[in-house]
Coordinates of C-alpha atoms in Angstrom, one line a residue:
X28 CA 0.0 0.0 0.0
X29 CA 1.4 3.4 -0.9
X30 CA 1.9 6.2 1.6
X31 CA -0.8 8.3 -0.1
X32 CA -3.3 5.5 0.1
X33 CA -2.4 4.8 3.7
X34 CA -2.8 8.5 4.6
X35 CA -6.3 8.5 2.9
X36 CA -7.4 5.4 4.9
X37 CA -6.2 6.8 8.2
X38 CA -7.9 10.1 7.6
X39 CA -11.1 8.3 6.8
X40 CA -10.9 6.2 9.9
X41 CA -10.1 9.2 12.2
X42 CA -12.5 11.9 10.7
X43 CA -16.3 11.7 10.6
X44 CA -18.1 12.4 7.4
X45 CA -20.6 15.3 7.4
X46 CA -23.5 13.2 6.3
X47 CA -25.7 14.0 9.3
X48 CA -25.4 17.8 8.8
X49 CA -25.9 17.4 5.0
X50 CA -28.9 15.2 5.5
X51 CA -30.5 17.9 7.8
X52 CA -30.0 20.7 5.3
X53 CA -31.3 18.6 2.4
X54 CA -34.5 17.6 4.5
X55 CA -35.1 21.2 5.3
X56 CA -34.7 22.3 1.6
X57 CA -37.0 19.4 0.5
X58 CA -39.6 20.4 3.0
X59 CA -39.5 24.0 1.9
X60 CA -39.9 23.0 -1.7
X61 CA -42.8 20.8 -1.0
X62 CA -44.6 23.5 1.0
X63 CA -44.0 25.9 -1.8
X64 CA -45.4 23.4 -4.3
X65 CA -48.4 22.7 -2.2
X66 CA -49.2 26.5 -1.8
X67 CA -48.8 27.0 -5.6
X68 CA -51.1 24.0 -6.3
X69 CA -53.7 25.3 -3.8
X70 CA -53.5 28.8 -5.4
X71 CA -54.0 27.4 -8.9
X72 CA -56.9 25.2 -7.8
X73 CA -58.7 28.3 -6.2
X74 CA -58.5 26.8 -2.7
X75 CA -57.5 28.7 0.5
X76 CA -53.8 28.6 1.3
X77 CA -52.3 26.6 4.2
X78 CA -50.5 29.7 5.5
X79 CA -50.2 32.4 2.8
X80 CA -50.8 32.7 -1.0
X81 CA -47.7 32.6 -3.2
X82 CA -48.5 36.2 -4.5
X83 CA -48.9 37.6 -1.0
X84 CA -45.7 35.9 0.1
X85 CA -43.8 37.3 -2.9
X86 CA -45.1 40.8 -2.3
X87 CA -44.2 40.6 1.5
X88 CA -40.7 39.4 0.5
X89 CA -40.3 42.2 -2.1
X90 CA -41.5 44.9 0.4
X91 CA -39.4 43.6 3.3
X92 CA -36.4 46.0 2.8
X93 CA -38.6 49.1 2.9
X94 CA -40.9 47.7 5.7
X95 CA -37.9 47.2 8.1
X96 CA -36.2 50.1 9.8
X97 CA -32.4 50.2 9.2
X98 CA -31.7 48.5 12.6
X99 CA -34.1 45.7 11.7
X100 CA -32.3 45.1 8.4
X101 CA -29.0 44.9 10.2
X102 CA -30.4 42.4 12.7
X103 CA -32.0 40.2 9.9
X104 CA -28.8 40.4 7.8
X105 CA -26.6 39.5 10.8
X106 CA -28.9 36.5 11.6
X107 CA -28.7 35.3 8.0
X108 CA -24.9 35.8 7.9
X109 CA -24.5 33.8 11.2
X110 CA -26.6 30.9 9.9
X111 CA -24.5 30.9 6.7
X112 CA -21.3 31.0 8.6
X113 CA -22.4 28.1 10.9
X114 CA -23.4 26.0 7.8
X115 CA -20.1 26.9 6.0
X116 CA -18.0 25.9 9.2
X117 CA -19.9 22.6 9.4
X118 CA -19.3 21.9 5.7
X119 CA -15.6 22.8 5.8
X120 CA -14.3 21.8 9.3
X121 CA -13.3 18.1 9.7
X122 CA -15.3 16.2 12.1
X123 CA -13.4 14.0 14.6
X124 CA -14.0 10.4 15.6
X125 CA -12.7 9.2 18.9
X126 CA -9.7 7.6 17.5
X127 CA -6.1 8.3 17.1
X128 CA -3.4 7.2 14.7
X129 CA -0.7 5.2 16.3
X130 CA 2.7 4.6 14.7
X131 CA 3.5 0.9 14.6
X132 CA 7.0 0.5 13.1
X133 CA 6.9 2.0 9.7
X134 CA 3.1 1.5 9.5
X135 CA 0.2 3.4 11.1
X136 CA -2.7 1.9 12.8
X137 CA -5.9 3.5 14.0
X138 CA -6.8 2.9 17.5
X139 CA -10.0 3.8 19.4
X140 CA -9.5 6.2 22.3
X141 CA -11.2 3.6 24.7
X142 CA -8.5 1.0 23.8
X143 CA -5.7 3.6 24.5
X144 CA -7.4 4.5 27.9
X145 CA -7.8 0.8 28.9
X146 CA -4.1 -0.1 27.9
X147 CA -2.8 2.9 29.8
X148 CA -4.9 2.2 32.9
X149 CA -3.8 -1.4 32.9
X150 CA -0.1 -0.4 32.4
X151 CA -0.2 2.2 35.3
X152 CA -1.9 -0.3 37.5
X153 CA 0.8 -2.9 36.9
X154 CA 3.6 -0.4 37.1
X155 CA 2.5 1.3 40.3
X156 CA 0.9 -1.6 42.2
X157 CA -2.4 0.3 42.5
X158 CA -5.5 -1.8 41.8
X159 CA -6.9 -1.4 38.4
X160 CA -10.3 -0.3 39.6
X161 CA -8.7 2.7 41.3
X162 CA -7.2 4.1 38.0
X163 CA -9.6 5.9 35.7
X164 CA -8.2 7.1 32.3
X165 CA -10.0 9.3 29.8
X166 CA -8.6 10.0 26.3
X167 CA -9.7 13.0 24.3
X168 CA -8.5 14.4 21.0
X169 CA -5.7 16.3 22.5
X170 CA -5.4 15.2 26.1
X171 CA -5.1 12.1 28.3
X172 CA -6.7 12.6 31.7
X173 CA -5.7 10.1 34.5
X174 CA -7.2 10.0 38.0
X175 CA -5.8 7.7 40.6
X176 CA -7.7 7.0 43.6
X177 CA -5.5 5.0 46.1
X178 CA -7.1 3.5 49.2
X179 CA -6.6 5.4 52.5
X180 CA -3.2 5.0 54.0
X181 CA -1.4 3.9 50.8
X182 CA 1.4 6.3 50.1
X183 CA 1.6 7.4 46.5
X184 CA 4.3 9.3 44.6
X185 CA 2.4 11.6 42.3
X186 CA 5.6 12.5 40.3
X187 CA 6.4 8.8 39.7
X188 CA 2.8 8.2 38.5
X189 CA 3.2 11.2 36.2
X190 CA 6.4 9.8 34.8
X191 CA 4.9 6.3 34.2
X192 CA 2.0 7.9 32.2
X193 CA 4.2 10.1 30.2
X194 CA 6.6 7.4 29.3
X195 CA 3.8 5.0 28.3
X196 CA 2.0 7.6 26.2
X197 CA 5.3 8.4 24.5
X198 CA 5.7 4.8 23.4
X199 CA 2.2 4.9 21.7
X200 CA 3.4 7.6 19.3
X201 CA -0.1 9.0 18.9
X202 CA -1.0 11.5 16.2
X203 CA -2.3 14.0 16.9
X204 CA -0.1 14.2 20.1
X205 CA -1.7 14.5 23.4
X206 CA -1.0 16.2 26.8
X207 CA -1.2 14.2 29.9
X208 CA -2.8 15.3 33.1
X209 CA -2.4 13.1 36.2
X210 CA -4.4 13.6 39.4
X211 CA -4.2 11.8 42.7
X212 CA -7.6 12.0 44.5
X213 CA -7.8 10.7 47.9
X214 CA -11.1 10.2 49.7
X215 CA -9.8 12.3 52.7
X216 CA -8.5 15.1 50.4
X217 CA -11.7 16.4 48.7
X218 CA -10.8 19.5 46.8
X219 CA -7.0 19.1 47.3
X220 CA -5.8 17.0 44.4
X221 CA -2.3 16.8 43.0
X222 CA -2.5 17.7 39.3
X223 CA -0.5 18.8 36.3

């Protein structure tokens, strides 16, 4: 497999398509077109409109700039521009899936954030001697958050835990890279956590 094909596959596996947003916009446009068609058909058949006749709607739309005061025009324009900007950002910005690219030799694999969190929690538990159920790891797009809750009376070196986590995360070679945050939360220290 060539590098460009591999990059394309990794990108497809780590970024979400914008199908949902596109589907919402298309459904809204179809509903608007169906409503306009129904109003036109009712008008041609001489029946009363559902909301407004096409002629009255067109006249109201054409007279809208002169009917609004300048401040109202600015507000309406700003709202339309904001909606357009939101749709543009949704269309252009890449969506993210909860996955990372992990370098594996000369290859790259796509790994789910839950798998990274589970592996890191297991490694920290084995390396520190703290029970696995007392280690909670969360992996986000740019951060790894580790919370260790040792039982009462068990001494814990927060700096050593931090070093274990940072060394293990470094071996994963994740892309995009992540920052690590390690907290030691004791039941008797509520509100006084060691963090970085």
